[in-house]
XYZ file of C-alpha atoms in Angstrom:
741
model
C 22.838 -5.738 -222.811
C 26.064 -7.484 -223.048
C 29.080 -5.884 -224.765
C 32.631 -7.416 -224.321
C 33.174 -7.952 -220.586
C 30.586 -5.338 -219.584
C 26.929 -5.816 -218.664
C 24.366 -3.198 -218.485
C 20.613 -3.401 -218.001
C 17.648 -2.801 -215.756
C 15.355 -4.999 -213.755
C 11.704 -4.597 -212.389
C 10.646 -7.490 -210.354
C 7.444 -8.409 -208.480
C 7.865 -11.601 -206.502
C 5.108 -12.223 -203.898
C 4.971 -8.992 -201.847
C 8.353 -7.810 -203.039
C 8.781 -4.945 -205.463
C 12.376 -4.311 -206.720
C 13.526 -1.930 -209.358
C 17.230 -1.724 -210.357
C 19.476 -0.697 -213.107
C 23.172 -0.661 -213.515
C 26.425 -1.503 -215.302
C 29.059 -4.187 -214.324
C 32.453 -4.080 -216.063
C 35.810 -2.724 -214.932
C 33.626 -0.400 -212.829
C 30.370 -1.010 -211.110
C 27.278 1.183 -211.175
C 24.118 -0.020 -209.357
C 20.965 1.727 -208.426
C 18.353 -0.257 -206.582
C 14.998 0.386 -204.938
C 13.159 -1.883 -202.596
C 9.565 -1.095 -202.279
C 9.678 -3.295 -200.280
C 11.925 -6.379 -200.375
C 10.343 -9.281 -198.240
C 13.365 -11.534 -197.452
C 11.198 -14.624 -197.289
C 10.336 -14.224 -200.872
C 13.968 -14.901 -201.790
C 15.262 -16.958 -198.994
C 13.343 -19.794 -197.313
C 14.766 -19.323 -193.774
C 14.646 -15.580 -193.724
C 12.049 -12.930 -192.658
C 11.343 -9.232 -192.387
C 11.372 -6.451 -194.888
C 13.842 -3.992 -196.284
C 12.586 -0.693 -197.865
C 14.736 2.049 -199.472
C 17.642 2.622 -201.897
C 21.082 1.400 -202.450
C 23.626 3.063 -204.678
C 27.104 1.505 -205.570
C 29.672 3.241 -207.956
C 33.412 2.848 -208.629
C 35.786 0.026 -208.931
C 34.028 -3.307 -208.985
C 36.093 -4.411 -205.936
C 36.065 -1.144 -204.057
C 32.919 0.713 -204.757
C 31.646 3.805 -203.105
C 28.412 3.278 -201.100
C 25.300 5.460 -200.631
C 22.142 4.091 -199.064
C 18.875 4.909 -197.327
C 17.582 1.617 -195.932
C 15.090 0.739 -193.280
C 14.388 -2.850 -192.107
C 12.094 -4.387 -189.654
C 11.608 -7.777 -188.248
C 14.717 -9.075 -189.974
C 15.893 -12.710 -189.374
C 18.152 -15.233 -191.021
C 19.360 -18.403 -189.436
C 20.332 -17.496 -185.938
C 20.583 -13.701 -186.637
C 17.675 -11.260 -185.709
C 17.092 -7.498 -185.881
C 14.033 -5.828 -184.683
C 14.803 -2.740 -186.588
C 17.767 -1.760 -188.900
C 18.472 1.641 -190.349
C 21.481 2.549 -192.609
C 21.806 5.985 -194.189
C 24.588 8.049 -195.643
C 27.469 7.662 -198.159
C 31.034 6.526 -197.776
C 33.563 6.626 -200.546
C 36.170 3.873 -200.801
C 39.134 6.200 -201.310
C 39.734 9.869 -202.126
C 36.977 11.770 -200.515
C 35.012 11.998 -197.383
C 31.539 10.933 -196.194
C 29.471 9.534 -193.321
C 27.643 6.205 -193.075
C 25.517 5.467 -189.984
C 24.121 2.050 -189.044
C 21.658 1.728 -186.058
C 19.979 -1.556 -184.956
C 17.748 -2.496 -182.111
C 16.697 -5.810 -180.701
C 19.756 -7.467 -182.258
C 20.771 -11.043 -181.894
C 24.124 -11.739 -183.568
C 26.031 -14.153 -181.344
C 24.987 -12.064 -178.345
C 21.707 -10.392 -177.647
C 21.840 -6.561 -177.746
C 19.220 -3.873 -177.120
C 20.960 -1.304 -179.275
C 23.855 -1.079 -181.661
C 25.137 2.233 -183.153
C 27.925 2.353 -185.867
C 29.245 5.400 -187.453
C 32.033 5.701 -190.090
C 33.511 8.939 -191.176
C 35.928 9.605 -194.068
C 36.511 6.839 -196.672
C 36.814 3.147 -196.323
C 40.615 3.245 -196.779
C 40.939 6.149 -194.337
C 38.199 5.584 -191.818
C 37.309 7.064 -188.413
C 35.087 4.537 -186.635
C 32.786 4.798 -183.546
C 30.638 2.105 -182.064
C 28.309 1.787 -179.125
C 26.410 -1.311 -177.968
C 24.357 -2.225 -174.979
C 22.172 -4.938 -173.894
C 21.783 -7.602 -171.113
C 25.457 -8.415 -170.953
C 26.466 -4.776 -170.441
C 27.632 -1.915 -172.557
C 30.514 -1.171 -174.858
C 31.832 2.099 -176.303
C 34.792 2.302 -178.666
C 36.459 4.402 -181.241
C 39.286 3.674 -183.791
C 40.920 4.665 -186.848
C 41.656 2.361 -189.897
C 43.746 3.069 -192.977
C 45.260 1.137 -195.813
C 48.991 1.714 -196.542
C 51.033 -0.168 -198.994
C 48.368 -2.850 -199.587
C 48.099 -3.564 -195.870
C 45.615 -2.377 -193.181
C 46.647 -0.666 -189.951
C 44.929 1.307 -187.339
C 44.761 2.702 -183.805
C 42.257 1.746 -181.106
C 41.779 5.117 -179.541
C 39.146 4.464 -176.996
C 37.468 1.458 -175.350
C 35.106 1.354 -172.434
C 33.621 -1.908 -171.263
C 30.857 -1.925 -168.573
C 29.643 -5.506 -167.920
C 26.248 -5.740 -166.239
C 27.946 -7.628 -163.469
C 31.506 -6.857 -162.230
C 33.941 -4.046 -162.739
C 34.076 -1.577 -165.444
C 37.194 -1.471 -167.657
C 38.631 1.393 -169.717
C 41.626 1.637 -172.146
C 44.517 3.448 -170.633
C 46.310 4.728 -173.723
C 45.772 4.140 -177.597
C 46.922 0.802 -178.949
C 48.094 0.279 -182.445
C 47.155 -2.747 -184.678
C 48.518 -3.644 -188.171
C 48.237 -6.386 -190.655
C 51.471 -8.358 -191.072
C 52.728 -10.642 -193.860
C 50.524 -13.579 -192.816
C 48.616 -12.278 -189.747
C 47.999 -9.298 -187.350
C 49.972 -7.532 -184.693
C 48.630 -5.588 -181.683
C 50.874 -3.407 -179.590
C 50.215 -3.472 -175.793
C 46.690 -2.451 -175.014
C 45.991 -2.104 -171.298
C 42.656 -1.843 -169.593
C 42.314 -0.495 -166.132
C 39.495 -1.813 -163.779
C 37.157 0.486 -161.752
C 38.140 -1.559 -158.645
C 41.898 -1.379 -159.434
C 44.304 -3.450 -161.344
C 45.245 -3.498 -164.993
C 44.850 -6.227 -167.714
C 47.130 -5.935 -170.819
C 47.192 -7.809 -174.065
C 49.568 -7.906 -176.981
C 49.620 -9.995 -180.122
C 51.761 -11.233 -183.046
C 49.255 -13.638 -184.536
C 49.941 -16.423 -185.377
C 53.792 -16.438 -184.954
C 53.956 -15.749 -181.132
C 50.297 -15.742 -180.471
C 48.575 -13.732 -177.769
C 50.112 -12.639 -174.445
C 47.916 -11.374 -171.530
C 49.237 -9.955 -168.238
C 47.377 -8.789 -165.199
C 48.919 -6.724 -162.493
C 47.357 -5.891 -159.105
C 44.007 -7.514 -159.989
C 41.929 -7.400 -156.802
C 40.278 -10.591 -155.725
C 37.013 -8.497 -155.156
C 36.696 -8.601 -159.013
C 35.339 -12.168 -158.392
C 32.654 -10.998 -155.807
C 29.781 -10.648 -158.340
C 30.510 -14.197 -159.459
C 30.334 -15.839 -155.987
C 27.166 -17.783 -154.959
C 24.568 -15.340 -153.571
C 24.013 -15.426 -149.815
C 20.660 -16.011 -148.100
C 20.944 -12.718 -146.090
C 21.482 -10.705 -149.260
C 24.816 -9.383 -148.018
C 27.983 -9.385 -150.331
C 31.064 -11.517 -149.579
C 34.258 -9.634 -148.731
C 37.285 -10.665 -150.635
C 40.741 -9.212 -149.778
C 44.008 -9.481 -151.705
C 45.363 -9.107 -155.195
C 46.576 -11.533 -157.839
C 48.996 -11.272 -160.743
C 48.475 -13.215 -164.006
C 50.650 -14.044 -167.162
C 49.154 -16.111 -169.954
C 50.120 -17.040 -173.457
C 48.135 -18.600 -176.264
C 49.239 -19.605 -179.899
C 48.057 -22.045 -182.462
C 49.714 -25.385 -183.026
C 48.657 -27.218 -186.141
C 45.082 -28.032 -185.524
C 45.310 -27.218 -181.694
C 46.603 -24.811 -179.294
C 49.544 -24.231 -176.995
C 48.947 -22.294 -173.814
C 50.361 -21.437 -170.367
C 49.076 -19.661 -167.323
C 50.773 -18.512 -164.254
C 49.033 -16.810 -161.260
C 50.525 -15.662 -157.965
C 49.302 -13.760 -154.989
C 51.094 -12.864 -151.781
C 47.945 -13.189 -149.526
C 44.114 -13.167 -149.617
C 41.042 -13.965 -147.605
C 37.273 -14.463 -147.767
C 34.963 -13.238 -144.894
C 31.289 -12.585 -144.523
C 31.607 -8.860 -143.902
C 33.512 -6.106 -142.054
C 32.091 -7.094 -138.647
C 32.975 -10.844 -139.039
C 34.886 -12.556 -136.218
C 37.472 -13.763 -138.568
C 38.336 -14.984 -142.079
C 36.468 -17.872 -143.499
C 39.426 -18.802 -145.591
C 42.917 -17.082 -145.724
C 45.952 -18.013 -147.796
C 49.550 -16.851 -148.421
C 52.139 -17.267 -151.159
C 49.645 -18.719 -153.648
C 51.070 -20.013 -156.917
C 49.034 -21.545 -159.785
C 50.717 -22.895 -162.931
C 48.988 -24.523 -165.930
C 50.201 -25.548 -169.336
C 48.345 -27.266 -172.249
C 48.998 -28.467 -175.843
C 47.047 -30.581 -178.250
C 47.868 -33.689 -176.191
C 47.846 -32.867 -172.588
C 46.784 -30.536 -169.757
C 48.937 -30.054 -166.507
C 48.094 -27.811 -163.527
C 49.597 -27.326 -160.039
C 48.436 -25.200 -157.089
C 50.332 -24.471 -153.855
C 49.600 -22.032 -150.944
C 49.780 -21.524 -147.243
C 46.321 -21.943 -145.646
C 44.665 -20.309 -142.700
C 48.105 -19.419 -140.790
C 49.971 -22.561 -140.348
C 48.085 -24.782 -142.780
C 49.033 -25.812 -146.256
C 47.258 -26.947 -149.495
C 48.952 -28.397 -152.529
C 47.238 -29.888 -155.759
C 48.396 -31.410 -158.979
C 46.455 -32.570 -162.016
C 47.438 -34.005 -165.313
C 45.328 -35.456 -168.112
C 44.548 -35.456 -171.771
C 41.622 -34.101 -173.747
C 39.719 -37.067 -174.808
C 37.254 -39.085 -172.490
C 39.595 -41.965 -172.238
C 42.736 -40.018 -171.283
C 44.479 -41.139 -168.238
C 43.661 -38.975 -165.172
C 46.388 -38.316 -162.509
C 46.001 -35.998 -159.574
C 46.832 -35.400 -155.899
C 45.395 -33.190 -153.201
C 47.092 -32.567 -149.871
C 45.521 -30.268 -147.257
C 46.138 -29.495 -143.720
C 44.501 -26.774 -141.574
C 43.531 -26.033 -137.983
C 41.309 -23.060 -138.875
C 37.773 -24.278 -139.632
C 35.697 -21.036 -139.662
C 34.792 -21.856 -143.287
C 32.339 -24.601 -141.755
C 30.032 -21.779 -140.729
C 29.111 -21.698 -144.379
C 27.717 -25.212 -144.044
C 25.048 -24.246 -141.639
C 23.884 -20.898 -140.048
C 23.678 -22.773 -136.769
C 27.473 -23.584 -136.622
C 29.564 -21.055 -134.551
C 33.153 -20.976 -133.746
C 34.284 -24.424 -135.099
C 37.717 -25.723 -134.052
C 39.698 -28.723 -134.772
C 42.220 -30.070 -137.375
C 41.424 -31.213 -140.920
C 43.986 -33.431 -142.651
C 43.428 -34.695 -146.187
C 45.578 -36.780 -148.603
C 43.517 -37.698 -151.725
C 44.583 -39.150 -155.002
C 42.800 -38.982 -158.477
C 43.096 -41.746 -161.023
C 41.424 -43.610 -163.772
C 40.208 -41.817 -166.899
C 38.245 -38.570 -167.570
C 35.287 -40.615 -168.399
C 35.731 -42.929 -165.323
C 37.628 -41.156 -162.606
C 38.580 -42.866 -159.429
C 39.318 -41.385 -156.007
C 41.598 -42.721 -153.333
C 42.971 -41.567 -150.004
C 41.726 -40.297 -146.646
C 40.590 -37.159 -144.891
C 40.332 -36.894 -141.136
C 38.808 -34.227 -138.833
C 40.186 -34.554 -135.505
C 39.418 -32.718 -132.100
C 36.369 -31.048 -133.627
C 34.410 -28.826 -131.507
C 31.594 -26.216 -132.311
C 28.914 -24.283 -130.675
C 25.147 -24.402 -131.564
C 23.797 -21.181 -129.978
C 20.301 -21.872 -131.206
C 20.186 -25.059 -129.088
C 22.444 -23.816 -126.384
C 24.579 -26.913 -126.700
C 28.457 -27.540 -127.638
C 29.561 -30.445 -129.756
C 33.005 -31.609 -128.956
C 35.416 -34.524 -129.027
C 34.541 -34.815 -132.660
C 36.436 -37.274 -134.847
C 35.321 -37.803 -138.409
C 37.064 -39.975 -141.102
C 36.473 -40.264 -144.887
C 38.093 -43.193 -146.650
C 37.733 -43.002 -150.451
C 37.343 -46.510 -152.237
C 38.229 -47.623 -155.685
C 34.650 -48.415 -156.548
C 33.621 -44.755 -156.641
C 32.353 -44.543 -153.160
C 33.665 -43.275 -149.621
C 33.171 -44.668 -146.167
C 32.209 -42.212 -143.571
C 32.838 -42.887 -139.800
C 32.816 -40.714 -136.941
C 31.639 -39.590 -133.416
C 30.514 -36.435 -131.619
C 29.995 -35.868 -127.983
C 27.112 -33.674 -126.763
C 26.401 -33.629 -122.946
C 26.954 -36.992 -121.389
C 26.264 -38.922 -124.713
C 27.968 -39.696 -127.977
C 26.646 -39.631 -131.494
C 28.050 -42.278 -133.735
C 28.056 -41.623 -137.553
C 28.513 -44.521 -140.200
C 27.696 -44.364 -143.820
C 28.788 -44.137 -147.437
C 29.126 -41.328 -149.952
C 28.960 -42.345 -153.695
C 29.467 -39.976 -156.595
C 29.076 -42.616 -159.310
C 25.853 -44.201 -158.121
C 23.166 -41.648 -158.570
C 20.675 -43.907 -156.734
C 22.387 -43.472 -153.352
C 24.984 -40.779 -153.276
C 24.663 -40.400 -149.507
C 23.577 -42.824 -146.818
C 24.289 -42.201 -143.284
C 23.318 -43.873 -139.930
C 23.305 -41.702 -136.788
C 23.056 -43.600 -133.395
C 23.656 -42.540 -129.851
C 22.520 -42.641 -126.158
C 21.900 -39.866 -123.658
C 22.818 -37.286 -126.309
C 21.986 -33.658 -125.334
C 19.984 -32.328 -128.223
C 18.904 -28.958 -126.779
C 19.643 -27.124 -123.458
C 17.638 -23.856 -123.830
C 15.397 -22.151 -121.341
C 12.325 -23.447 -123.374
C 13.581 -26.953 -124.124
C 16.000 -29.271 -122.679
C 15.907 -32.741 -124.339
C 18.210 -35.746 -124.078
C 17.732 -38.226 -126.914
C 18.601 -41.711 -128.088
C 18.664 -41.488 -131.811
C 18.622 -44.425 -134.282
C 18.116 -42.631 -137.491
C 19.050 -43.296 -141.156
C 19.524 -40.474 -143.560
C 19.505 -40.751 -147.317
C 19.952 -38.174 -150.051
C 19.743 -38.280 -153.844
C 20.489 -35.274 -155.964
C 17.273 -33.504 -156.976
C 15.148 -35.338 -154.344
C 14.091 -34.597 -150.770
C 16.456 -35.558 -147.981
C 14.812 -38.545 -146.309
C 15.148 -39.206 -142.596
C 13.752 -42.229 -140.975
C 14.144 -44.353 -137.852
C 13.505 -43.874 -134.255
C 14.343 -41.065 -131.801
C 13.993 -42.022 -128.144
C 13.487 -39.222 -125.569
C 14.364 -40.622 -122.188
C 14.468 -37.045 -120.636
C 13.086 -33.619 -121.440
C 11.851 -30.424 -119.870
C 9.528 -28.402 -121.986
C 8.579 -24.770 -121.124
C 5.268 -24.555 -123.127
C 4.842 -20.704 -122.762
C 8.443 -20.044 -124.042
C 8.086 -22.296 -126.947
C 4.907 -20.413 -128.099
C 6.866 -17.099 -128.225
C 8.094 -17.555 -131.683
C 6.609 -14.445 -133.092
C 8.186 -12.586 -136.025
C 9.461 -9.166 -135.493
C 7.406 -6.236 -136.932
C 8.662 -4.617 -140.158
C 9.502 -1.490 -138.325
C 12.099 -3.355 -135.978
C 15.746 -2.711 -136.954
C 18.330 -5.170 -135.633
C 21.753 -3.344 -135.270
C 24.837 -5.444 -136.157
C 23.324 -8.953 -136.104
C 25.851 -11.740 -136.050
C 24.204 -13.458 -138.988
C 21.538 -11.163 -140.351
C 18.733 -12.372 -142.700
C 16.344 -15.174 -142.825
C 17.333 -18.774 -143.452
C 16.332 -20.456 -146.612
C 15.767 -24.221 -146.594
C 17.696 -25.192 -149.720
C 16.885 -28.951 -149.565
C 13.334 -30.382 -149.011
C 13.083 -33.005 -146.218
C 10.895 -36.039 -146.044
C 10.402 -37.575 -142.548
C 9.398 -41.087 -141.336
C 10.327 -41.002 -137.750
C 8.978 -42.595 -134.460
C 9.321 -40.546 -131.349
C 9.445 -42.779 -128.114
C 9.015 -40.541 -125.005
C 10.313 -41.994 -121.848
C 9.347 -41.668 -118.194
C 11.147 -38.449 -117.475
C 9.505 -35.952 -119.989
C 8.034 -33.003 -118.181
C 5.763 -30.221 -119.438
C 5.351 -26.796 -117.735
C 3.189 -23.788 -118.920
C -0.294 -22.658 -119.456
C -1.345 -23.979 -116.156
C 0.070 -27.426 -116.774
C 2.676 -29.089 -114.656
C 2.874 -32.622 -115.928
C 4.398 -35.345 -117.674
C 4.272 -36.766 -121.293
C 4.899 -40.326 -122.571
C 3.971 -42.560 -125.394
C 5.034 -43.213 -129.013
C 4.215 -41.130 -131.996
C 5.036 -41.990 -135.646
C 5.278 -38.942 -137.834
C 5.581 -38.639 -141.614
C 6.063 -35.612 -143.975
C 6.794 -35.016 -147.477
C 7.669 -31.892 -149.279
C 4.428 -29.924 -150.189
C 2.315 -32.021 -147.838
C 1.234 -31.431 -144.207
C 2.785 -33.636 -141.543
C 0.628 -36.540 -140.333
C 0.985 -38.707 -137.262
C -0.093 -42.139 -135.852
C 0.084 -43.125 -132.231
C -0.786 -42.040 -128.752
C 0.703 -39.770 -126.092
C -0.226 -39.843 -122.409
C -0.439 -36.591 -120.398
C -0.234 -36.681 -116.567
C 0.289 -34.216 -113.681
C -1.662 -31.240 -112.507
C -3.527 -28.468 -114.423
C -4.534 -25.062 -113.076
C -7.993 -23.886 -114.269
C -10.247 -21.225 -112.930
C -7.635 -20.477 -110.306
C -7.546 -24.043 -108.895
C -5.078 -26.949 -109.375
C -6.727 -29.961 -110.873
C -5.363 -33.498 -111.168
C -5.123 -34.947 -114.556
C -6.653 -38.361 -114.172
C -6.884 -39.235 -117.919
C -4.787 -37.521 -120.603
C -4.809 -39.164 -124.102
C -3.807 -37.493 -127.317
C -4.222 -39.977 -130.233
C -3.591 -39.776 -133.933
C -4.765 -42.038 -136.693
C -2.642 -41.056 -139.711
C -4.187 -37.499 -139.447
C -2.617 -33.998 -139.350
C -0.260 -33.709 -136.431
C -1.837 -30.464 -135.269
C -5.318 -32.078 -134.886
C -5.109 -35.047 -132.478
C -8.121 -36.705 -130.973
C -8.419 -35.579 -127.398
C -9.598 -37.701 -124.391
C -8.737 -35.506 -121.341
C -10.148 -35.459 -117.726
C -8.878 -33.058 -114.929
C -10.574 -33.051 -111.488
C -10.399 -32.020 -107.815
C -11.960 -33.325 -104.660
C -13.882 -31.071 -102.393
C -14.693 -33.169 -99.300
C -16.852 -36.051 -100.509
C -17.633 -34.374 -103.808
C -15.417 -34.589 -106.904
C -15.705 -32.009 -109.701
C -13.851 -32.067 -112.908
C -13.770 -31.100 -116.593
C -13.689 -33.375 -119.692
C -12.299 -32.362 -123.037
C -12.956 -34.562 -125.983
C -13.071 -34.319 -129.801
C -10.485 -33.105 -132.137
C -8.179 -30.289 -131.185
C -9.552 -28.162 -133.873
C -13.124 -28.773 -132.566
C -12.850 -29.495 -128.892
C -15.839 -30.057 -126.622
C -15.636 -29.300 -122.943
C -18.063 -30.617 -120.206
C -17.847 -29.748 -116.601
C -19.213 -32.385 -114.135
C -19.461 -33.320 -110.550
C -19.963 -36.493 -108.547
C -22.512 -36.572 -107.105
C -24.111 -35.033 -110.222
C -25.339 -31.407 -110.336
C -26.023 -28.746 -113.005
C -23.038 -27.109 -114.951
C -23.001 -23.896 -112.817
C -22.942 -25.878 -109.512
C -20.194 -28.137 -110.901
C -18.173 -25.156 -112.135
C -18.581 -23.393 -108.749
C -17.200 -26.493 -107.052
C -14.423 -26.684 -109.608
C -13.461 -22.973 -109.632
C -14.331 -21.959 -105.944
C -14.129 -25.188 -104.171
C -17.648 -24.705 -102.592
C -21.281 -24.709 -103.813
C -22.593 -21.756 -105.765
C -24.982 -20.706 -102.904
C -21.928 -19.962 -100.658
C -20.257 -17.722 -103.237
C -20.159 -13.914 -103.064
C -21.932 -11.850 -105.872
C -18.548 -11.115 -107.707
C -17.613 -14.915 -107.514
C -21.087 -15.847 -108.741
C -20.585 -13.385 -111.729
C -17.196 -14.900 -112.424
C -18.642 -18.495 -112.470
C -21.477 -17.431 -114.710
C -19.162 -15.740 -117.052
C -16.954 -18.835 -117.178
C -20.088 -21.052 -117.751
C -21.217 -18.729 -120.529
C -17.703 -18.871 -122.114
C -17.672 -22.554 -121.813
C -21.141 -22.791 -123.543
C -19.977 -20.426 -126.209
C -16.935 -22.606 -127.209
C -14.532 -20.959 -124.812
C -11.357 -19.125 -125.330
C -9.681 -21.907 -127.408
C -12.371 -21.421 -130.326
C -12.016 -17.676 -130.108
C -8.295 -17.757 -130.312
C -8.434 -20.139 -133.309
C -10.843 -17.574 -135.091
C -8.629 -14.827 -134.243
C -5.658 -16.603 -135.827
C -7.613 -17.132 -138.961
C -8.227 -13.456 -139.487
C -4.813 -12.208 -138.435
C -5.369 -11.175 -134.912
C -2.655 -11.468 -132.324
C -5.050 -12.129 -129.197
C -8.689 -13.389 -129.166
C -10.496 -15.221 -126.352
C -11.885 -14.790 -122.798
C -9.791 -12.548 -120.472
C -10.454 -10.367 -117.487
C -11.100 -6.704 -117.629
C -10.595 -4.585 -114.449
C -12.481 -1.722 -115.810
C -15.644 -3.883 -116.312
C -14.997 -6.001 -113.172
C -15.328 -9.367 -114.918
C -14.473 -11.448 -118.015
C -14.857 -10.433 -121.471
C -14.665 -11.906 -124.803
C -12.068 -9.782 -126.655
C -9.805 -9.337 -129.535
C -6.460 -7.436 -129.984
C -3.779 -6.629 -132.446
C -0.070 -5.262 -132.051
C 0.107 -2.305 -134.234
C 3.831 -2.359 -133.605
C 6.071 -4.250 -131.186
C 5.323 -1.562 -128.548
C 1.715 -0.618 -129.213
C -1.277 -3.007 -128.624
C -4.963 -2.153 -129.100
C -7.793 -4.485 -127.916
C -11.521 -4.464 -127.750
C -13.809 -6.705 -125.609
C -17.478 -7.395 -124.697
C -18.583 -8.350 -121.176
C -19.767 -11.904 -121.041
C -22.398 -10.604 -118.459
C -23.646 -7.978 -120.847
C -22.433 -5.099 -118.694
C -20.626 -3.137 -121.422
C -17.537 -2.850 -123.725
C -14.015 -1.958 -123.164
C -11.254 -0.459 -125.297
C -7.603 -1.279 -124.142
C -4.550 0.505 -125.106
C -1.052 -0.822 -123.994
C 2.408 0.854 -124.664
C 5.643 -0.798 -123.949
C 8.077 1.757 -122.522
C 10.915 -0.801 -122.133
C 11.253 -4.480 -121.528
C 9.132 -5.425 -118.539
C 7.516 -1.848 -118.191
C 4.354 -0.782 -119.905
C 1.311 1.627 -119.455
C -2.173 0.324 -119.873
C -5.244 2.340 -120.389
C -8.739 0.998 -120.280
C -11.778 2.923 -121.444
C -15.190 1.196 -120.699
C -18.929 1.925 -120.402
C -18.417 1.388 -116.553
C -15.216 3.315 -115.848
C -11.879 4.414 -117.258
C -8.602 3.098 -115.762
C -4.806 3.724 -116.299
C -2.019 1.713 -114.781
C 1.848 1.475 -114.873
C 2.885 -2.269 -114.995
C 6.270 -3.628 -114.145
C 7.127 -7.253 -114.654
C 10.406 -9.119 -113.908
C 11.175 -12.650 -114.959
C 12.945 -14.842 -112.634
């Protein structure tokens, strides 16, 4: 009913799945009782969802009513807001009285995603004690405050505030801070937060007249540690030093005025407590920045790494066509930070001098100037080489590219680098040519190689690094057995104080299209082979694909088999665009015994080799094998020698040790193949596994059918082990000592 300015009535509504009952009166005062049983939001709003169920009661002045409610919501959504569940219960008078109103929400999205939100108000709206707790992926927040209305204006006190981000330091309010409504804005007394890692951050405001002022005192640089890029070894960076900040922000028309000043007496970055030195160290750092609706200006200056210096200046506007002006001046002779570029670089030295200028507009910046790295030297311990006499130059060009030129000496040769770096042309940001002669590429005990590279490197962001060209190898010494010792440590091995712990991750995939040209001075040694290697091999690889090869390599020299030295008279390994680990074999090794020549031929693919023993004049395989292994006919051999020859013949017929070792690798064994057992007095076909780096267990079956043997080895220390053999013939124990020379 309608009477004067007052309205009274009741409502019973069934709309879709919603059921609403309400009655009330609206005039100078407001009275409303509503029941939702339930209210489906999508029945009323097209872009809403979820359901509300319960009661709502409003009573009092129409602009300041008392509130009482018992509501439950689930699956609520409207626009970009979401709530998995929402509960509101209690009563809260507007003024003059006391009550409690509690709101709980879960799985909430309201500008930020929260797992849980709890709000509790006690007292009356105009004299309110307020508590709030929120938690979610960003972190956790807990606060308590009081709010009151005096003389028509709101004022209050922030009593407690605890902020615990998911990443970074925790912050807590040091002392209560007051806030109040001013004539045309708000005021905040100094509110200071103290970090769990040290330092304080304070804020005060007179908005909008003076704006907001923020000061930071003794803020440790370690506050930034969680935000630094993660390291491959999983360790944390070590930041040392502290910084002080002063900042102001106030509105200016439709824009903002602001200023920032930062200063720090000293600071450094290193990889850990045991690091040899600082990656970067600075002194007397000063940072100043100002901005207004038209322009942004910033300057930076600091001493760098002892006697070095860095200075930078930037000035620009806000729109894309605003002029851009900047300079960077840097000089340092401490280059430890280069170790970040590669885990292989150790102890780099030299002098870096850069003078760069920034111009153009924000939409089309230009870079000019030069950077020069002189007297560069670094060690590459993994390759046992030192690069020195390095001289690298970068000349920035107005077209958005930079010319790269330089040289590095390794051994008796020099690498020459020449290329371009472009940041505007996304098709070819990096193109580099690497050439040299007699460059020492490796000088380890397992590989010494001198190369003549003529290689082109190209990189496009988001794609594989492509490497193509030719690498000549005029000279090399390859220790095959040492190269084959690349076995991963057992999980129970603990490395104490490694220089650079952790595995290396390959961040950028590589595509190869290289030709290897082996010269006349490439020598192999190991596994019974003392020989040479020559020929050309064209290798290709792409990310996610196996490496393939085309070409032929020739092997020559002498090979020790069956206890005898054999001359390699034919040694060809050929590829026809097939897997690089499966060449086609055509090998012959032979020896002369008087007027008789005995030898062995190996043909077929490396994964399925076929071996044949022969003699000239021709004889059966056992006779040929006796000539090859003993240097005389089988009829003149002793009983033990005859058994050994027969065992070798049986192994050869069964596919040999190579086939067994390939099978063992497939099923995760460490050893598999034909070996000698002293307990059985002959050769066995056996398998074995390292249970730990110190304990080895093996099992073998005699090729002559004379029994089985179980072997246990325990490494006492390097070069000293205990070996126990238990067989069907006898049991043996031995203490073995080996010394490498």
